[in-house]
XYZ file of C-alpha atoms in Angstrom:
753
model
C 0.007 -0.102 -0.018
C 1.476 3.399 -1.081
C 2.327 5.683 1.678
C 0.822 9.145 1.587
C 2.943 12.327 1.982
C 2.423 14.252 5.059
C 1.493 17.746 3.811
C 1.404 19.202 7.212
C 4.964 18.248 7.664
C 5.727 19.734 4.215
C 4.162 22.927 4.917
C 6.279 23.099 8.175
C 9.406 22.581 6.258
C 8.442 25.450 3.882
C 8.053 27.644 6.988
C 11.293 26.710 8.531
C 13.965 26.848 6.000
C 16.773 26.393 8.694
C 15.170 23.334 10.038
C 14.952 21.845 6.635
C 18.439 22.419 5.974
C 19.331 20.927 9.363
C 17.231 17.847 8.422
C 19.136 17.277 5.277
C 22.463 17.825 7.061
C 21.763 15.252 9.527
C 20.463 12.722 7.072
C 22.484 13.491 3.991
C 25.461 15.580 4.910
C 27.631 13.013 6.496
C 27.350 10.582 3.710
C 27.800 13.098 1.060
C 30.858 14.585 2.894
C 32.417 11.123 2.909
C 31.594 10.620 -0.721
C 33.057 13.910 -2.005
C 36.424 13.309 -0.492
C 37.427 10.899 -3.278
C 35.837 12.836 -6.007
C 37.164 16.194 -5.119
C 40.746 14.892 -4.762
C 40.340 14.036 -8.437
C 38.881 17.406 -9.329
C 41.556 19.404 -7.459
C 44.262 17.309 -8.941
C 42.753 17.959 -12.381
C 42.580 21.789 -11.763
C 46.156 21.993 -10.879
C 47.182 20.102 -14.065
C 44.647 21.911 -16.348
C 45.196 25.726 -15.820
C 44.852 26.212 -19.545
C 41.283 25.102 -19.562
C 38.553 27.766 -19.540
C 37.259 28.382 -16.078
C 33.739 27.648 -17.323
C 34.770 24.244 -18.394
C 36.338 23.492 -15.012
C 33.039 24.616 -13.284
C 31.213 22.266 -15.498
C 33.478 19.319 -14.590
C 32.876 20.358 -10.775
C 29.020 20.135 -11.504
C 29.227 16.703 -13.097
C 31.257 15.463 -10.265
C 28.461 16.626 -7.868
C 25.809 14.879 -10.038
C 27.904 11.578 -9.748
C 28.174 12.138 -5.883
C 24.399 12.643 -5.694
C 23.681 9.548 -7.836
C 26.033 7.503 -5.501
C 24.279 8.656 -2.380
C 20.791 7.985 -3.593
C 21.888 4.562 -4.559
C 23.101 3.745 -1.113
C 19.758 4.459 0.498
C 17.122 1.691 1.355
C 13.336 2.167 1.096
C 12.976 3.478 4.614
C 15.705 5.965 4.201
C 14.389 7.180 0.924
C 10.950 7.729 2.623
C 12.518 9.757 5.331
C 14.327 11.899 2.681
C 11.441 12.532 0.310
C 9.038 13.592 3.022
C 11.585 16.277 3.858
C 11.919 17.696 0.235
C 9.653 20.513 -0.950
C 7.281 19.812 -3.651
C 7.328 21.271 -7.248
C 5.173 24.490 -7.552
C 3.237 25.841 -10.506
C 5.102 28.217 -13.107
C 5.342 31.767 -11.672
C 5.607 30.710 -8.118
C 8.570 30.689 -5.890
C 10.058 27.231 -5.791
C 11.188 26.102 -2.418
C 14.100 23.808 -2.211
C 16.031 21.781 0.339
C 19.570 22.764 0.556
C 22.383 20.273 1.434
C 25.381 21.760 2.925
C 28.611 19.976 1.518
C 32.061 20.554 3.047
C 33.570 21.932 -0.274
C 32.975 25.518 -1.149
C 33.010 24.782 -4.946
C 29.903 22.630 -4.821
C 26.279 23.260 -3.884
C 23.254 21.075 -3.945
C 19.469 21.828 -3.713
C 16.552 19.311 -4.147
C 12.789 19.524 -4.855
C 10.406 16.906 -5.922
C 7.309 16.266 -8.221
C 4.678 13.643 -7.562
C 3.348 11.793 -10.636
C 0.756 9.082 -9.873
C 2.954 6.274 -8.384
C 6.176 7.950 -8.968
C 8.270 10.660 -7.460
C 10.854 12.776 -9.527
C 13.726 14.360 -7.521
C 15.084 17.457 -9.043
C 18.680 17.847 -8.036
C 20.252 21.163 -8.973
C 24.034 20.798 -8.772
C 26.241 24.050 -8.987
C 29.971 23.824 -9.591
C 31.980 26.887 -9.120
C 35.688 27.602 -9.885
C 38.262 30.435 -9.435
C 36.450 32.118 -6.561
C 37.167 35.730 -5.948
C 39.066 36.074 -9.217
C 38.261 37.655 -12.500
C 38.040 34.112 -13.933
C 35.253 33.128 -11.519
C 32.728 30.838 -13.217
C 29.788 28.680 -12.193
C 27.783 25.837 -13.821
C 24.488 24.359 -12.875
C 23.152 20.978 -13.980
C 19.709 19.769 -13.288
C 19.688 15.943 -12.701
C 16.305 14.241 -12.434
C 16.140 10.924 -10.669
C 13.010 8.744 -10.685
C 11.742 6.913 -7.517
C 9.118 4.125 -7.966
C 6.941 2.230 -5.450
C 8.614 -1.208 -4.982
C 7.198 -4.159 -2.832
C 9.775 -6.185 -0.963
C 9.362 -9.078 1.412
C 10.319 -8.146 5.002
C 12.137 -10.547 7.063
C 9.413 -11.337 9.673
C 10.867 -12.221 12.962
C 9.893 -15.265 15.043
C 11.099 -16.334 18.564
C 12.724 -19.790 18.669
C 10.868 -22.042 21.011
C 12.693 -25.434 20.267
C 16.289 -26.097 20.321
C 16.000 -28.587 17.615
C 13.125 -29.699 15.137
C 13.791 -32.722 13.079
C 11.515 -34.082 10.416
C 12.273 -37.659 9.712
C 13.689 -40.762 11.558
C 16.667 -39.937 13.640
C 19.577 -42.193 14.894
C 21.866 -40.850 17.452
C 24.944 -42.790 18.211
C 27.475 -40.123 19.116
C 28.782 -40.221 22.538
C 28.629 -36.542 23.061
C 25.171 -36.014 21.653
C 23.268 -33.245 23.643
C 20.596 -30.636 23.315
C 20.652 -27.919 25.803
C 18.056 -25.191 26.089
C 18.373 -23.705 29.468
C 15.395 -23.610 31.999
C 12.676 -24.375 29.340
C 14.062 -27.898 28.885
C 12.139 -28.038 25.527
C 14.998 -29.420 23.533
C 13.726 -31.446 20.652
C 10.653 -31.928 18.506
C 11.021 -35.014 16.123
C 8.611 -35.930 13.462
C 9.266 -39.745 13.154
C 11.062 -42.369 15.142
C 14.114 -41.637 17.498
C 16.833 -44.168 18.279
C 19.616 -43.514 20.802
C 22.294 -46.181 21.130
C 25.891 -46.410 22.500
C 25.686 -42.726 23.526
C 25.934 -42.948 27.310
C 26.266 -39.141 27.698
C 23.433 -38.165 25.441
C 20.304 -36.588 26.975
C 17.027 -35.460 25.574
C 13.755 -33.696 26.385
C 10.858 -32.482 24.354
C 8.594 -34.635 21.963
C 8.754 -37.263 19.359
C 5.867 -38.047 17.211
C 6.770 -41.747 16.593
C 8.491 -44.464 18.520
C 11.627 -43.969 20.835
C 14.131 -46.701 21.414
C 16.994 -46.196 23.823
C 19.972 -48.545 24.466
C 22.191 -45.699 25.742
C 21.691 -42.137 26.350
C 18.761 -41.059 28.563
C 16.275 -38.511 29.639
C 17.453 -35.292 31.352
C 16.840 -34.859 34.917
C 13.599 -33.044 35.614
C 12.718 -33.074 31.994
C 9.644 -34.444 30.071
C 9.693 -36.508 27.009
C 6.272 -36.723 25.149
C 5.971 -39.593 22.631
C 3.397 -40.229 20.107
C 4.342 -43.939 19.811
C 5.960 -46.548 21.974
C 8.799 -45.602 24.331
C 11.165 -48.506 24.918
C 14.250 -48.683 27.079
C 16.715 -51.476 27.175
C 19.249 -49.534 29.073
C 20.040 -45.840 29.672
C 21.604 -43.530 32.326
C 19.084 -43.440 35.121
C 17.128 -40.039 35.100
C 15.998 -38.170 38.278
C 12.436 -36.961 38.375
C 11.863 -37.246 34.660
C 8.479 -37.664 32.912
C 7.402 -39.797 30.055
C 4.095 -39.524 28.424
C 3.481 -42.032 25.451
C 1.250 -44.337 23.597
C 2.923 -47.255 25.402
C 5.812 -47.632 27.728
C 8.386 -50.338 28.269
C 11.262 -49.711 30.536
C 13.718 -52.642 31.510
C 15.913 -52.863 34.544
C 17.608 -49.393 34.402
C 18.661 -49.163 37.884
C 17.917 -46.395 40.446
C 15.869 -44.251 37.973
C 13.104 -41.957 39.385
C 10.130 -40.497 37.440
C 7.755 -37.664 38.139
C 5.282 -39.488 35.755
C 4.876 -42.360 33.448
C 1.544 -42.036 31.396
C 0.198 -44.020 28.498
C -2.990 -44.514 26.435
C -6.080 -42.855 25.195
C -9.616 -43.698 23.756
C -10.432 -44.143 20.189
C -13.235 -41.735 19.874
C -16.025 -40.730 17.370
C -16.633 -36.855 17.334
C -20.119 -35.798 17.269
C -21.962 -32.526 16.743
C -24.804 -31.396 18.949
C -27.349 -33.441 16.762
C -25.384 -36.480 17.233
C -24.008 -36.494 13.653
C -20.550 -38.100 13.196
C -18.141 -35.544 12.015
C -14.763 -37.105 12.680
C -12.498 -39.303 14.826
C -9.820 -38.741 17.327
C -7.483 -40.415 19.830
C -8.359 -38.530 23.051
C -7.687 -38.843 26.687
C -10.156 -38.313 29.490
C -12.624 -40.194 31.664
C -15.727 -42.129 30.761
C -19.083 -40.820 31.988
C -20.811 -43.144 34.487
C -23.803 -44.942 33.080
C -22.734 -44.763 29.443
C -20.548 -47.855 29.481
C -21.864 -51.474 29.702
C -18.760 -53.096 31.276
C -18.275 -53.490 34.927
C -14.501 -53.453 34.776
C -11.839 -52.068 32.448
C -14.076 -49.347 30.732
C -13.150 -48.862 27.224
C -16.299 -47.469 25.570
C -18.815 -44.807 26.455
C -19.427 -40.954 26.388
C -16.079 -39.296 26.986
C -15.455 -36.229 29.318
C -12.204 -35.130 27.287
C -8.990 -34.089 28.917
C -8.117 -30.375 29.109
C -4.546 -30.901 29.758
C -3.084 -31.736 26.180
C -4.307 -30.811 22.773
C -5.433 -33.652 20.405
C -5.991 -34.091 16.574
C -9.376 -34.655 14.960
C -9.484 -36.394 11.641
C -12.529 -35.001 9.892
C -14.769 -37.202 7.747
C -14.262 -34.836 4.910
C -10.399 -35.282 5.175
C -9.289 -32.270 7.159
C -6.961 -32.527 10.204
C -7.575 -30.178 13.099
C -5.739 -29.571 16.238
C -8.106 -29.112 19.155
C -7.278 -27.302 22.364
C -9.801 -27.655 25.267
C -7.767 -25.887 27.946
C -10.192 -23.020 28.067
C -13.379 -24.973 27.037
C -16.600 -25.459 29.022
C -17.427 -29.179 29.387
C -20.793 -30.476 30.892
C -19.837 -33.366 33.034
C -23.536 -34.544 33.075
C -23.821 -35.281 29.399
C -20.403 -34.595 27.855
C -21.205 -31.559 25.633
C -18.128 -29.341 25.119
C -18.171 -25.717 24.174
C -15.462 -22.993 23.785
C -12.872 -25.099 22.096
C -9.954 -23.563 20.127
C -9.208 -25.172 16.705
C -6.157 -24.791 14.471
C -6.175 -26.467 10.962
C -3.222 -28.799 10.170
C -4.510 -29.935 6.938
C -7.324 -28.095 5.240
C -9.389 -25.175 6.573
C -12.692 -26.522 8.009
C -13.629 -25.643 11.466
C -15.576 -27.588 14.061
C -19.168 -26.923 15.263
C -19.662 -24.735 18.271
C -20.824 -27.716 20.326
C -19.126 -31.174 20.379
C -19.580 -34.517 21.989
C -17.082 -37.365 22.177
C -17.905 -41.070 22.039
C -15.226 -43.546 22.992
C -15.303 -47.007 21.061
C -12.011 -48.711 22.186
C -8.586 -48.057 23.800
C -5.451 -47.224 21.917
C -2.249 -47.980 23.664
C -2.047 -47.643 27.475
C 0.234 -50.656 28.113
C 2.887 -49.917 30.625
C 5.642 -52.695 31.385
C 8.238 -51.504 33.895
C 10.695 -52.995 36.214
C 10.741 -51.754 39.888
C 10.835 -47.967 39.458
C 10.300 -45.000 41.794
C 7.381 -43.029 40.224
C 5.140 -40.303 41.524
C 2.310 -41.040 39.074
C 1.833 -44.262 37.017
C -1.144 -43.991 34.789
C -2.081 -46.236 31.925
C -4.556 -48.935 30.888
C -3.044 -52.399 31.584
C -0.040 -51.954 33.719
C 2.803 -54.507 34.621
C 5.447 -53.765 37.330
C 8.188 -56.573 37.559
C 10.597 -57.097 40.251
C 10.964 -56.156 43.860
C 10.943 -52.919 46.005
C 8.983 -50.560 43.582
C 7.741 -47.215 45.015
C 4.652 -45.630 43.371
C 3.109 -42.623 44.855
C -0.172 -43.068 42.918
C -1.109 -45.641 40.324
C -4.139 -45.168 37.975
C -4.908 -48.248 36.071
C -7.854 -48.056 33.740
C -7.547 -51.809 33.138
C -5.527 -54.475 35.172
C -2.356 -53.812 37.384
C 0.184 -56.597 38.051
C 2.902 -55.809 40.495
C 5.821 -57.362 42.292
C 6.672 -56.076 45.718
C 6.856 -52.525 46.842
C 4.779 -49.611 48.067
C 1.772 -47.942 46.583
C 0.679 -44.619 47.925
C -2.858 -44.593 46.303
C -4.347 -47.046 43.952
C -7.399 -46.324 41.732
C -7.968 -49.480 39.482
C -10.520 -50.101 36.749
C -9.739 -53.705 36.782
C -7.934 -56.431 38.869
C -4.791 -56.189 40.998
C -2.318 -59.064 40.889
C 0.702 -59.697 43.065
C 2.918 -61.348 40.488
C 5.698 -62.360 42.851
C 3.547 -63.580 45.690
C 2.038 -66.654 47.022
C -0.397 -67.769 49.585
C -0.949 -70.878 51.705
C -4.453 -69.454 52.707
C -6.460 -66.335 52.120
C -4.932 -65.081 55.383
C -1.308 -66.091 54.908
C 0.314 -64.492 51.802
C 3.693 -63.283 51.048
C 5.436 -60.858 48.478
C 2.398 -58.786 48.054
C 2.216 -54.992 47.476
C 1.996 -52.633 50.441
C -0.726 -50.049 50.134
C -0.282 -46.999 52.227
C -3.619 -45.083 51.827
C -7.273 -46.215 51.360
C -7.464 -47.322 47.718
C -10.164 -48.982 45.503
C -10.340 -51.216 42.439
C -13.308 -52.295 40.421
C -12.126 -55.873 40.150
C -10.476 -58.199 42.576
C -7.049 -58.839 44.216
C -5.289 -62.014 43.297
C -1.944 -63.584 44.359
C -0.277 -66.161 41.974
C -2.535 -69.133 41.360
C -4.280 -68.939 44.482
C -8.169 -68.782 43.870
C -9.494 -67.655 47.355
C -10.764 -64.487 48.555
C -7.755 -62.492 49.592
C -7.824 -59.168 51.437
C -5.216 -56.564 51.386
C -4.723 -53.607 53.752
C -6.192 -50.337 52.635
C -7.770 -51.927 49.496
C -11.476 -51.959 48.764
C -12.315 -54.299 45.953
C -15.200 -54.659 43.327
C -16.032 -51.050 43.748
C -18.816 -50.174 40.977
C -18.527 -47.513 38.511
C -14.764 -46.967 39.044
C -12.394 -45.934 36.341
C -9.566 -43.429 36.401
C -9.758 -42.771 32.593
C -6.788 -42.448 30.404
C -4.196 -39.524 30.025
C -4.252 -39.154 26.170
C -1.493 -39.528 23.678
C 0.766 -36.341 23.166
C 0.771 -34.343 20.007
C 4.325 -33.372 18.951
C 4.139 -30.140 17.053
C 6.903 -30.043 14.462
C 5.524 -27.537 12.064
C 8.186 -25.466 10.497
C 8.314 -23.273 7.346
C 9.691 -24.657 4.223
C 13.127 -23.492 3.312
C 13.142 -21.405 0.015
C 16.599 -20.007 -0.586
C 15.379 -17.550 -3.140
C 13.393 -15.718 -0.468
C 16.576 -14.483 1.032
C 18.546 -13.615 -2.244
C 17.624 -9.902 -1.974
C 19.024 -9.844 1.494
C 22.422 -11.359 0.557
C 25.652 -9.244 0.221
C 27.400 -11.690 -2.010
C 25.459 -13.685 -4.630
C 27.420 -16.524 -6.293
C 25.568 -17.855 -9.343
C 25.923 -19.150 -12.857
C 24.593 -16.802 -15.334
C 24.735 -17.626 -19.270
C 27.148 -20.564 -18.317
C 29.540 -18.131 -16.546
C 30.183 -17.952 -12.832
C 29.685 -14.394 -11.376
C 29.507 -12.709 -8.096
C 27.072 -9.940 -7.484
C 28.133 -7.774 -4.494
C 25.405 -5.550 -2.942
C 25.024 -3.302 0.067
C 28.842 -3.618 0.960
C 31.240 -0.828 1.511
C 34.706 -0.283 2.865
C 35.275 1.375 6.066
C 36.384 4.532 4.137
C 32.983 4.708 2.327
C 34.050 3.088 -0.935
C 31.171 0.945 -2.320
C 31.936 -2.537 -3.489
C 28.705 -3.112 -5.157
C 28.728 -4.543 -8.658
C 28.850 -7.672 -10.793
C 32.171 -9.502 -11.038
C 33.209 -12.316 -13.424
C 34.733 -14.991 -11.247
C 36.706 -16.385 -14.141
C 38.445 -13.241 -15.081
C 38.214 -10.559 -12.384
C 40.820 -10.566 -9.716
C 38.858 -10.518 -6.380
C 41.723 -11.466 -4.145
C 41.613 -7.829 -2.980
C 39.451 -4.885 -3.814
C 40.702 -1.360 -3.464
C 43.836 -2.902 -1.692
C 41.568 -4.641 0.905
C 41.849 -8.535 1.123
C 38.485 -9.877 -0.180
C 38.100 -13.362 -1.647
C 41.144 -15.769 -1.888
C 41.724 -19.544 -1.469
C 44.270 -22.277 -1.918
C 45.755 -21.900 1.489
C 47.459 -18.699 0.254
C 46.688 -15.987 -2.301
C 45.004 -17.983 -5.054
C 41.703 -17.311 -6.812
C 38.509 -18.846 -5.513
C 36.057 -20.894 -7.724
C 38.158 -21.206 -10.832
C 39.189 -24.794 -10.733
C 35.998 -26.773 -9.565
C 32.823 -27.996 -11.096
C 30.944 -27.066 -8.033
C 31.142 -24.171 -5.621
C 34.096 -25.164 -3.515
C 36.080 -23.008 -1.089
C 39.293 -24.746 -0.740
C 41.822 -23.472 1.836
C 40.217 -20.072 2.392
C 42.516 -17.282 3.185
C 39.971 -14.379 2.668
C 36.136 -14.300 2.587
C 34.110 -11.131 3.200
C 31.744 -10.894 6.148
C 27.867 -10.760 5.659
C 25.297 -12.968 3.855
C 26.536 -15.300 1.179
C 24.110 -16.829 -1.321
C 24.915 -19.806 -3.581
C 22.720 -21.101 -6.475
C 23.613 -24.729 -5.928
C 25.615 -26.819 -3.444
C 28.593 -25.439 -1.480
C 31.711 -27.298 -0.219
C 34.005 -25.720 2.314
C 37.230 -27.595 2.556
C 39.445 -25.802 4.962
C 40.128 -22.286 6.166
C 43.651 -21.248 6.804
C 42.996 -17.625 7.628
C 40.557 -14.845 6.996
C 42.186 -11.550 6.137
C 39.105 -9.976 4.961
C 37.890 -9.706 8.553
C 39.892 -7.915 11.270
C 40.945 -10.056 14.327
C 38.817 -13.173 13.359
C 41.689 -15.580 12.776
C 40.570 -18.632 10.842
C 36.871 -18.069 11.406
C 34.071 -17.106 8.799
C 31.660 -14.439 9.759
C 28.685 -15.334 7.505
C 25.232 -16.497 6.858
C 25.627 -19.241 4.298
C 22.591 -19.765 2.118
C 22.400 -22.475 -0.557
C 19.816 -23.869 -2.797
C 21.676 -27.246 -2.739
C 23.543 -29.117 0.025
C 26.306 -27.761 2.274
C 29.497 -29.945 3.058
C 31.754 -28.750 5.866
C 34.795 -30.988 5.609
C 37.154 -31.900 8.434
C 40.127 -30.078 6.770
C 41.826 -27.419 9.013
C 39.495 -24.570 9.810
C 38.021 -22.196 12.592
C 34.416 -21.609 13.299
C 31.459 -20.518 11.360
C 29.885 -17.452 13.080
C 26.666 -15.800 12.097
C 27.129 -12.129 11.372
C 25.018 -10.938 14.306
C 26.901 -13.103 16.785
C 29.984 -10.774 16.452
C 28.755 -7.334 15.688
C 32.084 -5.630 16.382
C 33.909 -7.569 13.786
C 30.890 -7.187 11.443
C 30.120 -3.455 11.711
C 33.602 -1.948 12.615
C 35.845 -3.940 10.263
C 37.272 -2.993 6.986
C 34.438 -4.463 4.914
C 30.919 -3.564 6.193
C 27.518 -4.909 5.106
C 25.485 -1.726 5.106
C 22.098 -3.768 5.267
C 23.296 -5.377 8.326
C 25.038 -2.389 10.151
C 24.213 1.179 11.038
C 26.572 4.057 10.102
C 27.856 4.187 13.595
C 28.993 0.615 13.639
C 26.206 -1.202 15.347
C 23.718 -3.809 14.132
C 20.526 -2.436 12.553
C 17.102 -2.886 14.287
C 15.606 -1.637 17.472
C 18.202 -1.821 20.250
C 20.659 -3.183 17.801
C 18.836 -6.537 17.444
C 20.022 -7.006 13.857
C 18.497 -8.377 10.699
C 16.896 -11.853 11.810
C 18.468 -13.826 8.921
C 21.870 -12.757 10.150
C 21.377 -14.832 13.366
C 21.508 -17.879 11.093
C 24.748 -19.505 10.141
C 23.436 -22.132 7.585
C 20.319 -22.154 5.555
C 20.035 -24.856 2.899
C 17.263 -26.281 0.806
C 19.029 -29.674 0.993
C 21.351 -31.556 3.380
C 24.165 -30.630 5.729
C 27.263 -32.832 6.226
C 29.768 -31.676 8.782
C 32.779 -33.069 10.802
C 34.384 -31.282 13.731
C 32.929 -27.810 13.166
C 31.747 -25.243 15.748
C 28.830 -23.337 14.209
C 27.734 -20.151 16.076
C 24.297 -19.389 14.826
C 21.107 -21.244 13.793
C 21.053 -24.004 11.098
C 17.959 -24.470 9.040
C 17.921 -27.463 6.577
C 15.375 -28.491 3.930
C 17.010 -31.929 4.111
C 18.852 -34.039 6.498
C 21.985 -33.661 8.610
C 24.867 -36.144 8.986
C 27.820 -35.694 11.286
C 30.895 -37.792 11.362
C 34.535 -37.732 12.866
C 35.003 -35.067 15.577
C 32.130 -33.538 17.477
C 29.933 -30.906 15.769
C 28.695 -28.125 18.005
C 25.864 -25.793 16.967
C 25.349 -22.685 19.258
C 21.904 -21.931 18.033
C 18.733 -23.691 16.910
C 18.718 -26.752 14.398
C 15.810 -27.367 12.056
C 16.138 -30.469 9.831
C 13.982 -31.830 7.159
C 11.608 -28.842 6.596
C 11.232 -29.489 2.779
C 11.587 -33.265 2.791
C 11.397 -35.753 5.590
C 14.986 -36.947 5.972
C 16.996 -39.458 7.920
C 19.231 -37.878 10.585
C 22.458 -39.646 11.664
C 24.897 -38.516 14.272
C 28.258 -40.364 14.235
C 30.586 -41.253 16.943
C 31.791 -37.802 17.644
C 28.388 -36.648 18.508
C 26.355 -33.433 17.974
C 25.582 -30.695 20.509
C 22.876 -28.207 19.796
C 22.926 -25.378 22.592
C 20.551 -22.267 22.770
C 20.748 -21.867 26.589
C 23.181 -18.971 26.553
C 21.691 -16.963 23.587
C 20.255 -13.459 24.127
C 16.628 -12.715 23.247
C 17.931 -10.871 20.150
C 19.852 -13.879 19.030
C 16.934 -16.057 19.439
C 15.076 -14.228 16.742
C 14.861 -15.966 13.418
C 13.051 -15.565 10.110
C 9.843 -17.291 9.470
C 7.308 -17.613 6.600
C 6.817 -14.822 4.263
C 3.466 -16.213 3.055
C 1.531 -13.465 4.907
C 0.499 -10.821 2.498
C 0.713 -8.318 5.396
C 4.392 -9.181 5.530
C 5.324 -7.195 2.378
C 6.656 -3.713 2.561
C 5.788 -0.971 0.026
C 8.521 1.692 -0.170
C 10.366 3.977 -2.534
C 13.059 2.572 -4.592
C 15.471 4.339 -7.025
C 14.406 3.138 -10.480
C 17.988 3.284 -11.651
C 21.143 4.741 -10.302
C 21.696 7.116 -13.300
C 19.505 10.148 -13.584
C 16.681 9.896 -16.122
C 17.459 13.405 -17.490
C 20.128 15.952 -17.197
C 20.608 19.444 -18.588
C 22.451 22.604 -17.947
C 20.545 25.548 -16.396
């Protein structure tokens, strides 16, 4: 949407010529002052060598130099800066009226510049009157004025919408972690991973996880972090692992072998297969939902599995609509009538399709999904499932909620609510009053079935246990939904933000540099031929060199390969296919950074970081001093005073990312400071790979993730709130920015006045 000019502000500028001049000085003066230095060195040198030229000719040369300075300055402004500038410039008046102009004060007495504008539909023309003067205070004094007209047009650009990272790692696809040092660290939130698929941890005694997995989890090594929760959409199986302390597991089914002195806050499993009805009783979908069955709606006396369901409010669940849509339903703020099961006030989010749910719902359970728990003598605060088996001796359960039958060896039970029978699997009896190896129930408890010991058939009593209680069922907890939704990676969306664009055009490799300048103000923008142009240095500044010395980059390989980097400029680098980095010997393009690279690397293909000698890969925003106060400065990432752009110096969100690839990443022994976002999978091998930032894998295609013996560490726990900002989808139409852009750098018209 085109912005309207503030005419009130314009009139104020007319009335306050001094304020207008001050505005242009503050906004334009510094940049122009820097720009003129190089140009006027040339002019003055030319003057000293061309005394024979007519003074008028010399004045014209000065004026044309001023036009060139104006052109370079306007080209350096982004749409926001142009908007600020044009709102301060007086508008063109009708013939016969006095034209007000905005004057720029330039630190050379031989050059004057004034500007006014004309609005034409969706365009703005800037009229720049540049006056050059020579031989002041002499009889040869002469002036020359050139009118240069520049055209501004309305341009639509995609903004880099900022989103806050909530997971340390999101992985779409099956994952196999075998690395001994694999770890995911996210500070107090302990929301480390979200995996769409199955997870296998083996031979990784130091690995620890928390978060959620949509499929099955198998552990034969590694473990769950102390005080953390792991939510599993499938079966959770443990053969061996490091014993956790106060961990929680919530799954479809749970199997935990003899893992030693582990303790759990909770172990929960199982849900009801449910038909979803509208207020008229029409079937509109199905779901796997937790909750408790309503008394009087089930025909079974024990182990209730069917009836009207009072659904859980604790976790969201997915409804599969009869029309094919998939909806995520949240009842945390809903109103549920526990006399008839009607539900109102639910919140719905479409996972697939767009259809919403009726205002009133009812849920009818038809069977049980999952719910089996098989463990070996653990310490658990809450043990909740359908059919539960606890083997071994000396278990300690603060509360047991068994919707079905419960079988236990020896140990203590604080409170038992059982929808079926209780069996003492390790016990025996010589008579109904003489039994051994039975559970010890500490508080008054109830079951809907009976208590049995081994093969003994008599009526056995147990302290604090009431048997055959009618209408007794604790219900089921539900099966967690693991939210792994991420935006698809489209490298082209970030091409306009890149400082260095490496691509093949007309079968020639070229580098486009944009929004980059040297510390002295010299702009490096342009298109360079990588097969011919010498880019090892630009304007005497080390820029792009490889070969473990001072060789050219990208001349001898069929793919984009940085082999033995000795200089690579800071900022955002974009590649039109795959990239391989085979060693970094030094980086003379960035002050004081050693063998590190200070870049966001974006590739439409895969990225391969080999084990050849190297330093770290650092996202630009993660070292603002080296980025913004060095010899090469990306002007779209840094302000003129050497700080990151954005409110409070938060920086451009994409510059918090170190790697963004539409395909896969393979790495060996690298430390990556910044977020890593992949459309494909990740493979690590050799030495440990450390990512100080978030990891997203498989956002374009479900991929198999493998972590080798060296391990993988993904760590967000020490990042600032600014560094936790990242880019997210640009699909929202409201995310486009309309602003003024210079149609072309050269003026559309020039003439002598």
